[in-house]
PDB file of C-alpha atoms in Angstrom:
ATOM      1  CA  MET A   1      71.870 -37.860 -98.622  1.00 58.00           C
ATOM      2  CA  HIS A   2      71.114 -37.218 -94.919  1.00 60.00           C
ATOM      3  CA  GLY A   3      72.050 -39.609 -92.170  1.00 64.00           C
ATOM      4  CA  TYR A   4      70.112 -40.455 -88.929  1.00 63.00           C
ATOM      5  CA  ARG A   5      69.656 -37.805 -86.116  1.00 66.00           C
ATOM      6  CA  GLY A   6      72.021 -38.323 -83.301  1.00 64.00           C
ATOM      7  CA  GLN A   7      71.158 -38.267 -79.554  1.00 68.00           C
ATOM      8  CA  ASP A   8      70.746 -34.922 -77.676  1.00 66.00           C
ATOM      9  CA  GLY A   9      73.817 -33.697 -75.931  1.00 64.00           C
ATOM     10  CA  GLY A  10      74.016 -32.828 -72.195  1.00 67.00           C
ATOM     11  CA  LYS A  11      72.881 -29.407 -70.723  1.00 72.00           C
ATOM     12  CA  GLY A  12      75.409 -26.749 -71.384  1.00 67.00           C
ATOM     13  CA  GLU A  13      76.770 -24.190 -68.899  1.00 73.00           C
ATOM     14  CA  LYS A  14      74.800 -21.012 -68.058  1.00 74.00           C
ATOM     15  CA  GLY A  15      75.490 -18.295 -70.508  1.00 69.00           C
ATOM     16  CA  TYR A  16      76.319 -14.628 -69.817  1.00 71.00           C
ATOM     17  CA  PRO A  17      73.461 -12.066 -69.243  1.00 71.00           C
ATOM     18  CA  GLY A  18      72.174 -10.447 -72.331  1.00 68.00           C
ATOM     19  CA  ASP A  19      71.914  -6.756 -73.012  1.00 71.00           C
ATOM     20  CA  ILE A  20      69.143  -4.682 -71.270  1.00 74.00           C
ATOM     21  CA  GLY A  21      66.084  -4.592 -73.406  1.00 68.00           C
ATOM     22  CA  LYS A  22      64.082  -1.527 -74.338  1.00 75.00           C
ATOM     23  CA  PRO A  23      61.570  -0.058 -71.715  1.00 73.00           C
ATOM     24  CA  GLY A  24      58.168  -1.627 -71.909  1.00 69.00           C
ATOM     25  CA  ARG A  25      54.932   0.248 -72.226  1.00 77.00           C
ATOM     26  CA  LYS A  26      53.611   2.238 -69.152  1.00 76.00           C
ATOM     27  CA  GLY A  27      51.417   0.063 -66.986  1.00 69.00           C
ATOM     28  CA  ASP A  28      47.973   0.934 -65.667  1.00 75.00           C
ATOM     29  CA  MET A  29      47.673   3.089 -62.422  1.00 76.00           C
ATOM     30  CA  GLY A  30      47.626   0.956 -59.321  1.00 70.00           C
ATOM     31  CA  THR A  31      45.198   1.260 -56.390  1.00 77.00           C
ATOM     32  CA  ASP A  32      45.753   3.918 -53.625  1.00 74.00           C
ATOM     33  CA  GLY A  33      48.091   2.867 -50.902  1.00 70.00           C
ATOM     34  CA  PRO A  34      47.396   3.313 -47.134  1.00 80.00           C
ATOM     35  CA  LEU A  35      47.503   6.865 -45.603  1.00 76.00           C
ATOM     36  CA  GLY A  36      50.980   7.762 -44.495  1.00 70.00           C
ATOM     37  CA  PRO A  37      51.900   9.503 -41.179  1.00 80.00           C
ATOM     38  CA  PRO A  38      51.605  13.366 -40.953  1.00 78.00           C
ATOM     39  CA  GLY A  39      54.566  15.223 -42.343  1.00 73.00           C
ATOM     40  CA  ASP A  40      56.576  17.952 -40.606  1.00 75.00           C
ATOM     41  CA  ARG A  41      54.993  21.418 -40.262  1.00 78.00           C
ATOM     42  CA  GLY A  42      55.731  23.571 -43.262  1.00 72.00           C
ATOM     43  CA  LYS A  43      57.175  27.074 -43.196  1.00 79.00           C
ATOM     44  CA  ARG A  44      54.886  30.040 -42.559  1.00 79.00           C
ATOM     45  CA  GLY A  45      53.534  31.485 -45.750  1.00 72.00           C
ATOM     46  CA  THR A  46      53.675  35.102 -46.801  1.00 79.00           C
ATOM     47  CA  LYS A  47      51.038  37.607 -45.625  1.00 77.00           C
ATOM     48  CA  GLY A  48      47.936  37.570 -47.759  1.00 71.00           C
ATOM     49  CA  LEU A  49      46.218  40.539 -49.338  1.00 78.00           C
ATOM     50  CA  LYS A  50      43.920  42.758 -47.242  1.00 75.00           C
ATOM     51  CA  GLY A  51      40.361  41.510 -47.371  1.00 70.00           C
ATOM     52  CA  ASP A  52      37.242  43.496 -48.140  1.00 73.00           C
ATOM     53  CA  PHE A  53      35.301  45.323 -45.422  1.00 72.00           C
ATOM     54  CA  GLY A  54      32.818  43.152 -43.576  1.00 69.00           C
ATOM     55  CA  ASP A  55      29.143  43.851 -43.153  1.00 75.00           C
ATOM     56  CA  LYS A  56      28.037  46.505 -40.651  1.00 77.00           C
ATOM     57  CA  GLY A  57      27.534  45.033 -37.187  1.00 69.00           C
ATOM     58  CA  ASP A  58      24.473  45.329 -35.000  1.00 76.00           C
ATOM     59  CA  GLN A  59      24.051  48.352 -32.730  1.00 77.00           C
ATOM     60  CA  GLY A  60      25.765  47.899 -29.374  1.00 63.00           C
ATOM     61  CA  GLN A  61      24.208  48.213 -25.955  1.00 74.00           C
ATOM     62  CA  LYS A  62      23.671  51.605 -24.429  1.00 64.00           C
ATOM     63  CA  GLY A  63      26.718  52.775 -22.463  1.00 54.00           C
ATOM     64  CA  GLU A  64      26.746  53.828 -18.842  1.00 55.00           C
ATOM     65  CA  CYS A  65      26.062  57.464 -18.032  1.00 49.00           C
ATOM     66  CA  LEU A  66      28.970  59.318 -16.421  1.00 48.00           C
ATOM     67  CA  HIS A  67      26.639  61.458 -14.366  1.00 49.00           C
ATOM     68  CA  SER A  68      25.309  60.286 -11.049  1.00 49.00           C
ATOM     69  CA  SER A  69      22.019  58.387 -11.181  1.00 64.00           C
ATOM     70  CA  LYS A  70      21.146  59.832  -7.780  1.00 87.00           C
ATOM     71  CA  LYS A  71      20.011  63.430  -7.596  1.00 94.00           C
ATOM     72  CA  VAL A  72      21.070  65.764  -4.813  1.00 97.00           C
ATOM     73  CA  ALA A  73      20.613  69.538  -4.968  1.00 98.00           C
ATOM     74  CA  PHE A  74      19.641  72.284  -2.548  1.00 97.00           C
ATOM     75  CA  SER A  75      19.351  76.048  -2.386  1.00 97.00           C
ATOM     76  CA  VAL A  76      18.366  78.033   0.702  1.00 96.00           C
ATOM     77  CA  THR A  77      18.166  81.657   1.819  1.00 94.00           C
ATOM     78  CA  ARG A  78      17.166  83.845   4.785  1.00 90.00           C
ATOM     79  CA  SER A  79      14.066  85.907   5.301  1.00 90.00           C
ATOM     80  CA  LYS A  80      15.441  88.168   8.059  1.00 89.00           C
ATOM     81  CA  MET A  81      18.578  90.132   8.835  1.00 88.00           C
ATOM     82  CA  LEU A  82      21.218  88.570  11.088  1.00 89.00           C
ATOM     83  CA  GLY A  83      23.578  90.404  13.421  1.00 80.00           C
ATOM     84  CA  PRO A  84      25.825  92.066  14.085  1.00 89.00           C
ATOM     85  CA  VAL A  85      26.742  88.860  15.952  1.00 88.00           C
ATOM     86  CA  LEU A  86      28.901  89.007  19.078  1.00 90.00           C
ATOM     87  CA  GLU A  87      30.681  85.702  18.394  1.00 92.00           C
ATOM     88  CA  HIS A  88      31.253  83.237  15.578  1.00 94.00           C
ATOM     89  CA  THR A  89      27.770  82.059  14.673  1.00 92.00           C
ATOM     90  CA  ALA A  90      26.272  79.372  12.437  1.00 94.00           C
ATOM     91  CA  VAL A  91      24.054  80.965   9.805  1.00 93.00           C
ATOM     92  CA  TYR A  92      20.497  79.684   9.880  1.00 93.00           C
ATOM     93  CA  PHE A  93      18.660  79.591   6.530  1.00 94.00           C
ATOM     94  CA  ASP A  94      14.903  79.535   7.112  1.00 92.00           C
ATOM     95  CA  ARG A  95      13.710  79.598   3.487  1.00 94.00           C
ATOM     96  CA  VAL A  96      14.258  76.381   1.531  1.00 96.00           C
ATOM     97  CA  LEU A  97      14.027  76.963  -2.213  1.00 96.00           C
ATOM     98  CA  THR A  98      15.179  73.498  -3.335  1.00 96.00           C
ATOM     99  CA  ASN A  99      16.027  70.346  -1.386  1.00 97.00           C
ATOM    100  CA  VAL A 100      16.201  67.462  -3.862  1.00 97.00           C
ATOM    101  CA  GLY A 101      17.142  64.300  -1.982  1.00 95.00           C
ATOM    102  CA  ALA A 102      16.462  65.971   1.396  1.00 95.00           C
ATOM    103  CA  HIS A 103      20.159  66.244   2.286  1.00 97.00           C
ATOM    104  CA  PHE A 104      19.791  69.776   3.660  1.00 97.00           C
ATOM    105  CA  ASP A 105      18.799  69.590   7.319  1.00 96.00           C
ATOM    106  CA  GLU A 106      16.292  72.390   7.944  1.00 94.00           C
ATOM    107  CA  ILE A 107      16.751  72.172  11.716  1.00 94.00           C
ATOM    108  CA  THR A 108      20.534  72.683  11.810  1.00 95.00           C
ATOM    109  CA  SER A 109      20.905  74.459   8.420  1.00 95.00           C
ATOM    110  CA  HIS A 110      23.675  71.971   7.623  1.00 97.00           C
ATOM    111  CA  PHE A 111      24.066  70.093   4.373  1.00 97.00           C
ATOM    112  CA  VAL A 112      24.498  66.494   5.533  1.00 97.00           C
ATOM    113  CA  CYS A 113      26.145  64.112   3.075  1.00 97.00           C
ATOM    114  CA  LYS A 114      24.292  60.811   2.614  1.00 96.00           C
ATOM    115  CA  ILE A 115      25.984  59.673  -0.609  1.00 96.00           C
ATOM    116  CA  ASN A 116      29.773  59.455  -0.924  1.00 97.00           C
ATOM    117  CA  GLY A 117      30.827  61.633  -3.820  1.00 97.00           C
ATOM    118  CA  THR A 118      32.082  64.956  -5.127  1.00 97.00           C
ATOM    119  CA  TYR A 119      29.924  68.032  -4.534  1.00 98.00           C
ATOM    120  CA  LEU A 120      29.884  71.651  -5.653  1.00 98.00           C
ATOM    121  CA  LEU A 121      28.880  74.112  -2.933  1.00 97.00           C
ATOM    122  CA  SER A 122      28.566  77.879  -3.061  1.00 97.00           C
ATOM    123  CA  VAL A 123      27.580  80.764  -0.790  1.00 95.00           C
ATOM    124  CA  HIS A 124      26.699  84.410  -1.392  1.00 93.00           C
ATOM    125  CA  VAL A 125      26.430  87.000   1.356  1.00 90.00           C
ATOM    126  CA  LEU A 126      25.255  90.624   1.525  1.00 86.00           C
ATOM    127  CA  GLY A 127      26.306  92.671   4.512  1.00 84.00           C
ATOM    128  CA  GLN A 128      24.256  95.315   6.263  1.00 87.00           C
ATOM    129  CA  GLN A 129      25.081  98.929   5.566  1.00 85.00           C
ATOM    130  CA  LYS A 130      28.531  99.818   6.895  1.00 82.00           C
ATOM    131  CA  ARG A 131      28.893  96.334   8.371  1.00 84.00           C
ATOM    132  CA  ASP A 132      31.320  93.689   7.161  1.00 80.00           C
ATOM    133  CA  ALA A 133      29.921  90.315   6.200  1.00 87.00           C
ATOM    134  CA  PHE A 134      32.743  87.851   6.821  1.00 87.00           C
ATOM    135  CA  ALA A 135      31.825  84.161   6.632  1.00 91.00           C
ATOM    136  CA  TRP A 136      33.358  80.737   6.096  1.00 93.00           C
ATOM    137  CA  ILE A 137      32.272  77.590   4.305  1.00 95.00           C
ATOM    138  CA  MET A 138      32.779  74.942   6.976  1.00 96.00           C
ATOM    139  CA  LEU A 139      33.342  71.189   6.614  1.00 97.00           C
ATOM    140  CA  ASN A 140      32.441  69.637   9.950  1.00 96.00           C
ATOM    141  CA  GLN A 141      34.489  71.833  12.324  1.00 94.00           C
ATOM    142  CA  ASN A 142      37.110  72.881   9.780  1.00 96.00           C
ATOM    143  CA  HIS A 143      37.266  76.158   7.864  1.00 95.00           C
ATOM    144  CA  GLN A 144      37.438  75.629   4.089  1.00 96.00           C
ATOM    145  CA  VAL A 145      37.173  78.938   2.174  1.00 95.00           C
ATOM    146  CA  PRO A 146      36.273  82.472   3.320  1.00 92.00           C
ATOM    147  CA  VAL A 147      33.592  84.797   1.995  1.00 90.00           C
ATOM    148  CA  HIS A 148      33.907  88.553   2.548  1.00 86.00           C
ATOM    149  CA  GLY A 149      31.499  91.409   1.914  1.00 81.00           C
ATOM    150  CA  ASP A 150      33.477  94.618   2.507  1.00 78.00           C
ATOM    151  CA  SER A 151      31.549  97.353   4.353  1.00 76.00           C
ATOM    152  CA  ARG A 152      33.508 100.061   2.523  1.00 81.00           C
ATOM    153  CA  ALA A 153      31.233  99.388  -0.455  1.00 74.00           C
ATOM    154  CA  GLY A 154      28.206 100.385   1.628  1.00 80.00           C
ATOM    155  CA  TYR A 155      26.425  97.057   1.340  1.00 84.00           C
ATOM    156  CA  GLY A 156      29.333  94.690   0.889  1.00 80.00           C
ATOM    157  CA  THR A 157      28.806  91.461  -1.066  1.00 85.00           C
ATOM    158  CA  GLY A 158      30.927  88.338  -1.194  1.00 88.00           C
ATOM    159  CA  SER A 159      30.721  84.936  -2.900  1.00 91.00           C
ATOM    160  CA  ASN A 160      32.729  81.757  -3.074  1.00 94.00           C
ATOM    161  CA  THR A 161      32.424  78.285  -4.568  1.00 96.00           C
ATOM    162  CA  ILE A 162      34.169  75.083  -3.574  1.00 96.00           C
ATOM    163  CA  ILE A 163      34.241  71.467  -4.799  1.00 97.00           C
ATOM    164  CA  LEU A 164      34.540  68.928  -1.994  1.00 97.00           C
ATOM    165  CA  ARG A 165      34.775  65.169  -1.895  1.00 97.00           C
ATOM    166  CA  LEU A 166      32.426  64.155   0.897  1.00 97.00           C
ATOM    167  CA  THR A 167      31.605  60.947   2.719  1.00 97.00           C
ATOM    168  CA  GLN A 168      28.464  60.007   4.604  1.00 96.00           C
ATOM    169  CA  GLU A 169      27.714  62.156   7.669  1.00 96.00           C
ATOM    170  CA  ASP A 170      30.040  64.988   6.612  1.00 97.00           C
ATOM    171  CA  HIS A 171      28.421  68.346   7.459  1.00 98.00           C
ATOM    172  CA  VAL A 172      28.868  71.489   5.362  1.00 98.00           C
ATOM    173  CA  TRP A 173      27.558  74.740   6.808  1.00 97.00           C
ATOM    174  CA  ILE A 174      28.169  78.497   6.916  1.00 95.00           C
ATOM    175  CA  GLN A 175      29.784  80.281   9.842  1.00 94.00           C
ATOM    176  CA  LEU A 176      29.490  84.059  10.313  1.00 91.00           C
ATOM    177  CA  ARG A 177      32.467  85.678  12.014  1.00 91.00           C
ATOM    178  CA  ALA A 178      32.011  87.828  15.138  1.00 90.00           C
ATOM    179  CA  ASN A 179      30.996  91.467  14.470  1.00 89.00           C
ATOM    180  CA  SER A 180      29.625  90.564  11.032  1.00 85.00           C
ATOM    181  CA  ALA A 181      26.046  91.163   9.874  1.00 86.00           C
ATOM    182  CA  LEU A 182      23.861  89.889   7.024  1.00 89.00           C
ATOM    183  CA  MET A 183      20.930  91.317   5.139  1.00 84.00           C
ATOM    184  CA  ASN A 184      17.933  89.085   4.451  1.00 77.00           C
ATOM    185  CA  ASP A 185      17.231  87.087   1.260  1.00 73.00           C
ATOM    186  CA  TYR A 186      20.308  88.354  -0.562  1.00 83.00           C
ATOM    187  CA  SER A 187      22.367  85.731   1.274  1.00 90.00           C
ATOM    188  CA  THR A 188      22.141  82.193  -0.135  1.00 93.00           C
ATOM    189  CA  PHE A 189      23.693  78.748   0.328  1.00 96.00           C
ATOM    190  CA  SER A 190      23.509  76.164  -2.493  1.00 97.00           C
ATOM    191  CA  GLY A 191      25.052  72.908  -3.648  1.00 97.00           C
ATOM    192  CA  TYR A 192      24.620  69.729  -5.652  1.00 97.00           C
ATOM    193  CA  LEU A 193      26.168  66.326  -6.301  1.00 97.00           C
ATOM    194  CA  LEU A 194      28.536  66.221  -9.284  1.00 96.00           C
ATOM    195  CA  PHE A 195      29.172  62.449  -9.243  1.00 94.00           C
ATOM    196  CA  GLU A 196      29.234  59.526  -6.831  1.00 95.00           C
ATOM    197  CA  ASP A 197      32.358  57.676  -5.719  1.00 90.00           C
TER     198      ASP A 197
END
């Protein structure tokens, strides 16, 4: 036989923590958080593989010509014999075969430079029989190279060629030495511009 239920007792003291329970199920993925600050620069990666050849490029512009765009050339000769001269004498060339650019002065028989540059100049002489033909290529008043036709050959011939760097108003001409003599159109003086400065 049961008796009556007694009154509830007072609240007891807090008990000790229980054992850790088993992990729960994995929750759903949360929303993206705010963008964080940039990280430190990473290390340089290894060199990649060589790529394929690219497409052929367009044709480039035409290059500059190395030759002078300005044309200078002359060639002159004589129509009469000269000498024997008693003193050093400038040779006068009265037949103009070519004078491109008009740098050869027909009055003085000097080549007068009008374009700074490098020039090739040449002279050929033929002496009279048993007479030396000794001449010089002159630059202004200075001797450059000699030309000698030896009379021991009967009609002595001589030639020479020189390359000079000239500036405007330089004069190149031919001087015949005293006691020398020239035949007619066998003696020539020629030159042309190689390239400008």
